[in-house]
Amino acid sequence: MKKKILLTLTGVFLVLLPFLIGNAIGKYSPYVETNSFKGFVIIWAIISIALAATAFLLLKYVAQSFESISIGGAFLFLLASPIVGIFGLVSPPDLTLNMLEHPEREHLRYLYLFFATLLFIIFILFLYRSNFLKLKKLTRWVITVALILAFAEFIWEFTHHYFYPEALKDWVNQGKNAEAFGKSYDNMTCIDIGVFGRLIQYSLIIWLSIHLYQFRQINILSPIILSILSLLGIVSATAIYITEMNLPKGFELSFLFFIPGMPFLLLYWLGIGLLTKPGKSEIAA
């Protein structure tokens, strides 16, 4: 019982960890003109190494297993690294002409998201390699296609936004109005692709969390929370599609679930669930 309580407290602390660290390093954000871009990256790299060591300790002393599912959970836990980096920026993307003075800031933001996508891919590969999911042939094909589409949308979206500064520079050099660039570059077609991606990504998180619970790899609370948040993401994406980004006043919070980092935050929490789920012997203790 004591171990179970300790694991629960550890899980709660780890849920909050990216926010705590991100807030702490926010004062070094490169969006503050007096701060060094290189300095922020070095601080983030040191924190990422510490997070990797934490993942190893969780595997060794908490999960007490180096099986594929546990190692996969460790890779989801490492999503804390890019999440910390994004939170540490403490600023939304600068879509004004000021972006051209520091395009590396926006590049860094999407490099973090590329890194997060890579970690998610590695997690899925561990699951497939071990055949842990035990999927029937048809289900396996459906999930595989859904995963490919989810990854493809992530990669397209992050590439699209990574090159936003370069596209803005070309637009301005052509003598066009800089204020009109945003709607041209991030047009409704781009938004619709993002909506499609979120619908698939959140649906996969719901399926994955429930499926892992069925194999008793996570506690019941994990799929409940992740499913509720994912459903909010699906509703938000649908509302954004219907209203064409013109959400009614008071519903602006829906945009929070549409940002590309939100699915990775939910996957990070899933990783915590995998690494802190006590076995039967531990619960009995």
mmCIF file of C-alpha atoms in Angstrom:
data_model
loop_
_atom_site.group_PDB
_atom_site.id
_atom_site.type_symbol
_atom_site.label_atom_id
_atom_site.label_comp_id
_atom_site.label_asym_id
_atom_site.label_seq_id
_atom_site.Cartn_x
_atom_site.Cartn_y
_atom_site.Cartn_z
ATOM 1 C CA MET A 1 0.000 0.000 0.000
ATOM 2 C CA LYS A 2 2.833 2.401 0.844
ATOM 3 C CA LYS A 3 4.429 1.749 -2.545
ATOM 4 C CA LYS A 4 1.126 2.392 -4.280
ATOM 5 C CA ILE A 5 0.727 5.744 -2.506
ATOM 6 C CA LEU A 6 4.322 6.643 -3.335
ATOM 7 C CA LEU A 7 3.780 5.771 -7.000
ATOM 8 C CA THR A 8 0.617 7.882 -7.068
ATOM 9 C CA LEU A 9 2.436 10.886 -5.603
ATOM 10 C CA THR A 10 5.309 10.330 -8.036
ATOM 11 C CA GLY A 11 2.847 10.236 -10.916
ATOM 12 C CA VAL A 12 1.207 13.515 -9.846
ATOM 13 C CA PHE A 13 4.607 15.189 -9.540
ATOM 14 C CA LEU A 14 5.669 13.934 -12.983
ATOM 15 C CA VAL A 15 2.425 15.211 -14.530
ATOM 16 C CA LEU A 16 3.327 18.713 -13.357
ATOM 17 C CA LEU A 17 7.059 18.394 -14.048
ATOM 18 C CA PRO A 18 7.178 19.923 -17.579
ATOM 19 C CA PHE A 19 5.191 22.942 -16.411
ATOM 20 C CA LEU A 20 7.431 23.446 -13.378
ATOM 21 C CA ILE A 21 10.671 23.171 -15.346
ATOM 22 C CA GLY A 22 9.335 25.160 -18.294
ATOM 23 C CA ASN A 23 8.297 27.974 -15.994
ATOM 24 C CA ALA A 24 11.695 27.896 -14.258
ATOM 25 C CA ILE A 25 13.694 28.273 -17.473
ATOM 26 C CA GLY A 26 11.269 30.805 -18.931
ATOM 27 C CA LYS A 27 13.461 33.660 -17.728
ATOM 28 C CA TYR A 28 16.134 32.414 -20.144
ATOM 29 C CA SER A 29 13.744 32.375 -23.114
ATOM 30 C CA PRO A 30 15.355 33.615 -26.362
ATOM 31 C CA TYR A 31 12.216 35.706 -26.923
ATOM 32 C CA VAL A 32 13.666 38.054 -24.318
ATOM 33 C CA GLU A 33 16.072 40.196 -26.321
ATOM 34 C CA THR A 34 18.753 40.258 -23.611
ATOM 35 C CA ASN A 35 18.929 36.449 -23.479
ATOM 36 C CA SER A 36 21.234 34.242 -25.514
ATOM 37 C CA PHE A 37 19.644 31.765 -27.923
ATOM 38 C CA LYS A 38 22.619 29.445 -27.511
ATOM 39 C CA GLY A 39 22.407 29.694 -23.732
ATOM 40 C CA PHE A 40 18.758 28.609 -23.743
ATOM 41 C CA VAL A 41 19.532 25.589 -25.938
ATOM 42 C CA ILE A 42 22.383 24.541 -23.641
ATOM 43 C CA ILE A 43 20.129 24.793 -20.568
ATOM 44 C CA TRP A 44 17.457 22.747 -22.361
ATOM 45 C CA ALA A 45 20.038 20.108 -23.380
ATOM 46 C CA ILE A 46 21.218 19.710 -19.769
ATOM 47 C CA ILE A 47 17.620 19.335 -18.586
ATOM 48 C CA SER A 48 16.963 16.770 -21.326
ATOM 49 C CA ILE A 49 19.923 14.693 -20.150
ATOM 50 C CA ALA A 50 18.524 14.815 -16.608
ATOM 51 C CA LEU A 51 15.120 13.708 -17.909
ATOM 52 C CA ALA A 52 16.741 10.798 -19.764
ATOM 53 C CA ALA A 53 18.428 9.740 -16.506
ATOM 54 C CA THR A 54 15.061 10.011 -14.736
ATOM 55 C CA ALA A 55 13.476 7.757 -17.374
ATOM 56 C CA PHE A 56 16.203 5.165 -16.790
ATOM 57 C CA LEU A 57 15.671 5.286 -13.012
ATOM 58 C CA LEU A 58 11.921 4.887 -13.474
ATOM 59 C CA LEU A 59 12.551 1.828 -15.621
ATOM 60 C CA LYS A 60 14.982 0.333 -13.127
ATOM 61 C CA TYR A 61 13.368 1.081 -9.785
ATOM 62 C CA VAL A 62 9.680 1.691 -10.512
ATOM 63 C CA ALA A 63 8.654 -0.245 -13.608
ATOM 64 C CA GLN A 64 11.347 -2.839 -12.747
ATOM 65 C CA SER A 65 11.136 -4.050 -16.318
ATOM 66 C CA PHE A 66 13.068 -3.477 -19.516
ATOM 67 C CA GLU A 67 10.402 -5.084 -21.678
ATOM 68 C CA SER A 68 9.271 -3.348 -24.859
ATOM 69 C CA ILE A 69 6.164 -1.824 -23.302
ATOM 70 C CA SER A 70 8.183 -0.303 -20.438
ATOM 71 C CA ILE A 71 10.924 0.969 -22.728
ATOM 72 C CA GLY A 72 8.233 2.394 -24.982
ATOM 73 C CA GLY A 73 6.729 4.134 -21.974
ATOM 74 C CA ALA A 74 10.136 5.640 -21.238
ATOM 75 C CA PHE A 75 10.223 7.149 -24.727
ATOM 76 C CA LEU A 76 6.799 8.682 -24.125
ATOM 77 C CA PHE A 77 8.121 10.023 -20.825
ATOM 78 C CA LEU A 78 10.981 11.656 -22.752
ATOM 79 C CA LEU A 79 8.348 13.778 -24.493
ATOM 80 C CA ALA A 80 8.857 15.929 -21.400
ATOM 81 C CA SER A 81 12.050 17.172 -23.070
ATOM 82 C CA PRO A 82 10.472 18.922 -26.099
ATOM 83 C CA ILE A 83 7.468 19.942 -23.990
ATOM 84 C CA VAL A 84 9.793 21.677 -21.515
ATOM 85 C CA GLY A 85 11.543 23.399 -24.413
ATOM 86 C CA ILE A 86 8.268 24.736 -25.800
ATOM 87 C CA PHE A 87 6.980 25.858 -22.400
ATOM 88 C CA GLY A 88 10.351 27.441 -21.709
ATOM 89 C CA LEU A 89 9.928 29.738 -24.687
ATOM 90 C CA VAL A 90 7.025 31.346 -22.745
ATOM 91 C CA SER A 91 5.792 33.028 -25.894
ATOM 92 C CA PRO A 92 3.515 32.104 -28.789
ATOM 93 C CA PRO A 93 4.956 32.215 -32.324
ATOM 94 C CA ASP A 94 5.790 35.763 -33.399
ATOM 95 C CA LEU A 95 3.966 36.089 -36.716
ATOM 96 C CA THR A 96 4.889 39.729 -37.310
ATOM 97 C CA LEU A 97 7.765 41.087 -39.369
ATOM 98 C CA ASN A 98 9.870 40.893 -36.184
ATOM 99 C CA MET A 99 10.073 37.173 -36.887
ATOM 100 C CA LEU A 100 12.547 37.890 -39.690
ATOM 101 C CA GLU A 101 15.035 39.293 -37.179
ATOM 102 C CA HIS A 102 15.080 36.025 -35.198
ATOM 103 C CA PRO A 103 13.791 33.161 -37.383
ATOM 104 C CA GLU A 104 15.798 30.703 -35.274
ATOM 105 C CA ARG A 105 13.252 31.101 -32.469
ATOM 106 C CA GLU A 106 10.434 29.704 -34.618
ATOM 107 C CA HIS A 107 12.740 27.068 -36.094
ATOM 108 C CA LEU A 108 13.586 25.868 -32.594
ATOM 109 C CA ARG A 109 9.903 25.580 -31.654
ATOM 110 C CA TYR A 110 9.202 23.215 -34.537
ATOM 111 C CA LEU A 111 12.435 21.294 -34.100
ATOM 112 C CA TYR A 112 11.095 20.430 -30.646
ATOM 113 C CA LEU A 113 7.876 19.187 -32.233
ATOM 114 C CA PHE A 114 9.814 17.134 -34.812
ATOM 115 C CA PHE A 115 11.704 15.578 -31.888
ATOM 116 C CA ALA A 116 8.416 14.808 -30.137
ATOM 117 C CA THR A 117 7.106 13.101 -33.283
ATOM 118 C CA LEU A 118 10.260 10.969 -33.473
ATOM 119 C CA LEU A 119 9.801 9.819 -29.860
ATOM 120 C CA PHE A 120 6.187 8.871 -30.565
ATOM 121 C CA ILE A 121 7.259 6.899 -33.645
ATOM 122 C CA ILE A 122 9.861 5.010 -31.595
ATOM 123 C CA PHE A 123 7.198 4.156 -29.006
ATOM 124 C CA ILE A 124 4.917 2.722 -31.692
ATOM 125 C CA LEU A 125 7.778 0.739 -33.226
ATOM 126 C CA PHE A 126 8.465 -0.857 -29.833
ATOM 127 C CA LEU A 127 4.833 -1.877 -29.563
ATOM 128 C CA TYR A 128 4.741 -3.324 -33.062
ATOM 129 C CA ARG A 129 8.068 -5.097 -32.736
ATOM 130 C CA SER A 130 6.982 -6.863 -29.558
ATOM 131 C CA ASN A 131 3.497 -7.549 -30.963
ATOM 132 C CA PHE A 132 2.308 -6.429 -27.548
ATOM 133 C CA LEU A 133 -0.932 -4.968 -28.933
ATOM 134 C CA LYS A 134 -2.032 -8.412 -30.174
ATOM 135 C CA LEU A 135 -4.204 -6.925 -32.914
ATOM 136 C CA LYS A 136 -6.296 -8.878 -35.337
ATOM 137 C CA LYS A 137 -5.238 -8.528 -38.973
ATOM 138 C CA LEU A 138 -7.952 -6.056 -40.013
ATOM 139 C CA THR A 139 -7.579 -3.965 -36.846
ATOM 140 C CA ARG A 140 -3.817 -3.943 -37.299
ATOM 141 C CA TRP A 141 -4.177 -2.554 -40.819
ATOM 142 C CA VAL A 142 -6.668 0.109 -39.714
ATOM 143 C CA ILE A 143 -4.463 1.265 -36.819
ATOM 144 C CA THR A 144 -1.345 1.207 -39.025
ATOM 145 C CA VAL A 145 -3.006 3.384 -41.665
ATOM 146 C CA ALA A 146 -4.286 5.766 -38.947
ATOM 147 C CA LEU A 147 -0.790 6.043 -37.447
ATOM 148 C CA ILE A 148 0.780 6.737 -40.838
ATOM 149 C CA LEU A 149 -1.775 9.483 -41.474
ATOM 150 C CA ALA A 150 -1.202 10.947 -37.989
ATOM 151 C CA PHE A 151 2.573 11.018 -38.459
ATOM 152 C CA ALA A 152 2.268 12.375 -42.004
ATOM 153 C CA GLU A 153 0.079 15.252 -40.799
ATOM 154 C CA PHE A 154 2.487 16.075 -37.976
ATOM 155 C CA ILE A 155 5.472 16.123 -40.333
ATOM 156 C CA TRP A 156 3.643 18.177 -42.968
ATOM 157 C CA GLU A 157 2.350 20.671 -40.386
ATOM 158 C CA PHE A 158 5.688 21.144 -38.648
ATOM 159 C CA THR A 159 7.544 21.520 -41.951
ATOM 160 C CA HIS A 160 4.940 24.037 -43.110
ATOM 161 C CA HIS A 161 5.372 26.185 -40.008
ATOM 162 C CA TYR A 162 9.129 25.683 -39.769
ATOM 163 C CA PHE A 163 9.528 27.524 -43.082
ATOM 164 C CA TYR A 164 7.080 30.296 -42.139
ATOM 165 C CA PRO A 165 9.873 32.905 -41.731
ATOM 166 C CA GLU A 166 11.388 32.077 -45.121
ATOM 167 C CA ALA A 167 7.998 32.239 -46.817
ATOM 168 C CA LEU A 168 7.236 35.571 -45.119
ATOM 169 C CA LYS A 169 10.561 36.971 -46.287
ATOM 170 C CA ASP A 170 9.858 35.946 -49.899
ATOM 171 C CA TRP A 171 6.370 37.460 -49.650
ATOM 172 C CA VAL A 172 7.715 40.809 -48.407
ATOM 173 C CA ASN A 173 10.508 40.828 -51.006
ATOM 174 C CA GLN A 174 7.823 40.586 -53.677
ATOM 175 C CA GLY A 175 6.399 43.855 -52.378
ATOM 176 C CA LYS A 176 3.238 42.296 -50.934
ATOM 177 C CA ASN A 177 1.469 43.421 -47.768
ATOM 178 C CA ALA A 178 2.988 41.606 -44.774
ATOM 179 C CA GLU A 179 -0.308 41.753 -42.866
ATOM 180 C CA ALA A 180 -2.014 39.687 -45.573
ATOM 181 C CA PHE A 181 0.601 36.943 -45.476
ATOM 182 C CA GLY A 182 -0.782 34.978 -42.530
ATOM 183 C CA LYS A 183 -4.176 34.294 -44.095
ATOM 184 C CA SER A 184 -2.529 33.361 -47.381
ATOM 185 C CA TYR A 185 0.041 30.985 -45.878
ATOM 186 C CA ASP A 186 -2.213 29.454 -43.213
ATOM 187 C CA ASN A 187 -5.319 29.323 -45.396
ATOM 188 C CA MET A 188 -8.402 27.194 -44.800
ATOM 189 C CA THR A 189 -6.873 24.264 -46.665
ATOM 190 C CA CYS A 190 -4.020 24.206 -44.147
ATOM 191 C CA ILE A 191 -6.460 24.516 -41.263
ATOM 192 C CA ASP A 192 -8.581 21.666 -42.640
ATOM 193 C CA ILE A 193 -5.496 19.456 -42.833
ATOM 194 C CA GLY A 194 -4.772 20.329 -39.210
ATOM 195 C CA VAL A 195 -8.351 19.452 -38.236
ATOM 196 C CA PHE A 196 -8.041 16.106 -40.022
ATOM 197 C CA GLY A 197 -4.791 15.431 -38.190
ATOM 198 C CA ARG A 198 -6.197 16.273 -34.750
ATOM 199 C CA LEU A 199 -9.231 14.048 -35.280
ATOM 200 C CA ILE A 200 -6.984 11.088 -36.061
ATOM 201 C CA GLN A 201 -4.376 11.875 -33.392
ATOM 202 C CA TYR A 202 -6.863 12.303 -30.558
ATOM 203 C CA SER A 203 -8.813 9.222 -31.678
ATOM 204 C CA LEU A 204 -5.600 7.188 -31.578
ATOM 205 C CA ILE A 205 -4.819 8.420 -28.053
ATOM 206 C CA ILE A 206 -8.278 7.309 -26.886
ATOM 207 C CA TRP A 207 -7.870 3.901 -28.521
ATOM 208 C CA LEU A 208 -4.311 3.448 -27.267
ATOM 209 C CA SER A 209 -5.096 4.378 -23.657
ATOM 210 C CA ILE A 210 -8.117 2.065 -23.520
ATOM 211 C CA HIS A 211 -6.200 -0.757 -25.214
ATOM 212 C CA LEU A 212 -3.303 -0.465 -22.769
ATOM 213 C CA TYR A 213 -5.736 -0.486 -19.847
ATOM 214 C CA GLN A 214 -7.300 -3.681 -21.172
ATOM 215 C CA PHE A 215 -3.856 -5.273 -20.815
ATOM 216 C CA ARG A 216 -3.576 -3.734 -17.319
ATOM 217 C CA GLN A 217 -0.526 -1.680 -18.245
ATOM 218 C CA ILE A 218 -2.040 1.548 -16.891
ATOM 219 C CA ASN A 219 -4.533 2.377 -14.145
ATOM 220 C CA ILE A 220 -8.187 3.066 -14.977
ATOM 221 C CA LEU A 221 -7.730 6.776 -14.235
ATOM 222 C CA SER A 222 -5.372 7.219 -17.207
ATOM 223 C CA PRO A 223 -7.794 6.216 -19.991
ATOM 224 C CA ILE A 224 -10.611 8.158 -18.311
ATOM 225 C CA ILE A 225 -8.642 11.422 -18.167
ATOM 226 C CA LEU A 226 -6.980 10.965 -21.547
ATOM 227 C CA SER A 227 -10.279 10.054 -23.218
ATOM 228 C CA ILE A 228 -12.064 13.099 -21.781
ATOM 229 C CA LEU A 229 -9.276 15.457 -22.882
ATOM 230 C CA SER A 230 -9.035 13.793 -26.291
ATOM 231 C CA LEU A 231 -12.792 14.104 -26.784
ATOM 232 C CA LEU A 232 -12.469 17.804 -25.993
ATOM 233 C CA GLY A 233 -9.756 17.936 -28.656
ATOM 234 C CA ILE A 234 -12.044 16.227 -31.181
ATOM 235 C CA VAL A 235 -14.915 18.590 -30.376
ATOM 236 C CA SER A 236 -12.595 21.602 -30.622
ATOM 237 C CA ALA A 237 -11.201 20.500 -33.987
ATOM 238 C CA THR A 238 -14.719 19.913 -35.295
ATOM 239 C CA ALA A 239 -15.864 23.342 -34.077
ATOM 240 C CA ILE A 240 -12.872 24.995 -35.718
ATOM 241 C CA TYR A 241 -13.678 23.222 -38.997
ATOM 242 C CA ILE A 242 -17.368 24.217 -38.909
ATOM 243 C CA THR A 243 -16.737 27.843 -37.917
ATOM 244 C CA GLU A 244 -13.616 28.193 -40.073
ATOM 245 C CA MET A 245 -11.588 29.376 -37.077
ATOM 246 C CA ASN A 246 -14.266 31.913 -36.092
ATOM 247 C CA LEU A 247 -15.238 30.408 -32.759
ATOM 248 C CA PRO A 248 -17.982 32.190 -30.775
ATOM 249 C CA LYS A 249 -16.857 34.454 -27.971
ATOM 250 C CA GLY A 250 -16.176 32.474 -24.836
ATOM 251 C CA PHE A 251 -15.017 29.382 -26.698
ATOM 252 C CA GLU A 252 -11.461 30.592 -27.333
ATOM 253 C CA LEU A 253 -10.155 27.880 -24.986
ATOM 254 C CA SER A 254 -10.881 25.411 -27.804
ATOM 255 C CA PHE A 255 -7.783 26.679 -29.592
ATOM 256 C CA LEU A 256 -5.700 25.216 -26.766
ATOM 257 C CA PHE A 257 -6.623 21.702 -27.924
ATOM 258 C CA PHE A 258 -5.871 22.565 -31.543
ATOM 259 C CA ILE A 259 -2.232 23.527 -31.008
ATOM 260 C CA PRO A 260 0.117 20.736 -32.152
ATOM 261 C CA GLY A 261 1.779 20.306 -28.761
ATOM 262 C CA MET A 262 -1.386 19.180 -26.948
ATOM 263 C CA PRO A 263 -1.475 15.573 -28.295
ATOM 264 C CA PHE A 264 2.149 15.148 -27.187
ATOM 265 C CA LEU A 265 1.304 16.369 -23.696
ATOM 266 C CA LEU A 266 -1.405 13.693 -23.449
ATOM 267 C CA LEU A 267 1.039 11.070 -24.744
ATOM 268 C CA TYR A 268 3.568 12.178 -22.112
ATOM 269 C CA TRP A 269 0.948 11.596 -19.428
ATOM 270 C CA LEU A 270 0.298 8.173 -20.950
ATOM 271 C CA GLY A 271 4.015 7.444 -20.599
ATOM 272 C CA ILE A 272 3.835 8.352 -16.913
ATOM 273 C CA GLY A 273 0.946 5.939 -16.544
ATOM 274 C CA LEU A 274 2.998 3.149 -18.107
ATOM 275 C CA LEU A 275 6.029 3.756 -15.896
ATOM 276 C CA THR A 276 4.209 4.203 -12.596
ATOM 277 C CA LYS A 277 1.635 1.399 -12.823
ATOM 278 C CA PRO A 278 2.385 -0.920 -9.893
ATOM 279 C CA GLY A 279 2.325 -4.663 -10.390
ATOM 280 C CA LYS A 280 0.160 -6.971 -8.297
ATOM 281 C CA SER A 281 2.999 -7.756 -5.944
ATOM 282 C CA GLU A 282 3.732 -4.088 -5.404
ATOM 283 C CA ILE A 283 0.078 -3.292 -4.705
ATOM 284 C CA ALA A 284 -0.085 -6.077 -2.145
ATOM 285 C CA ALA A 285 2.965 -4.670 -0.414
#
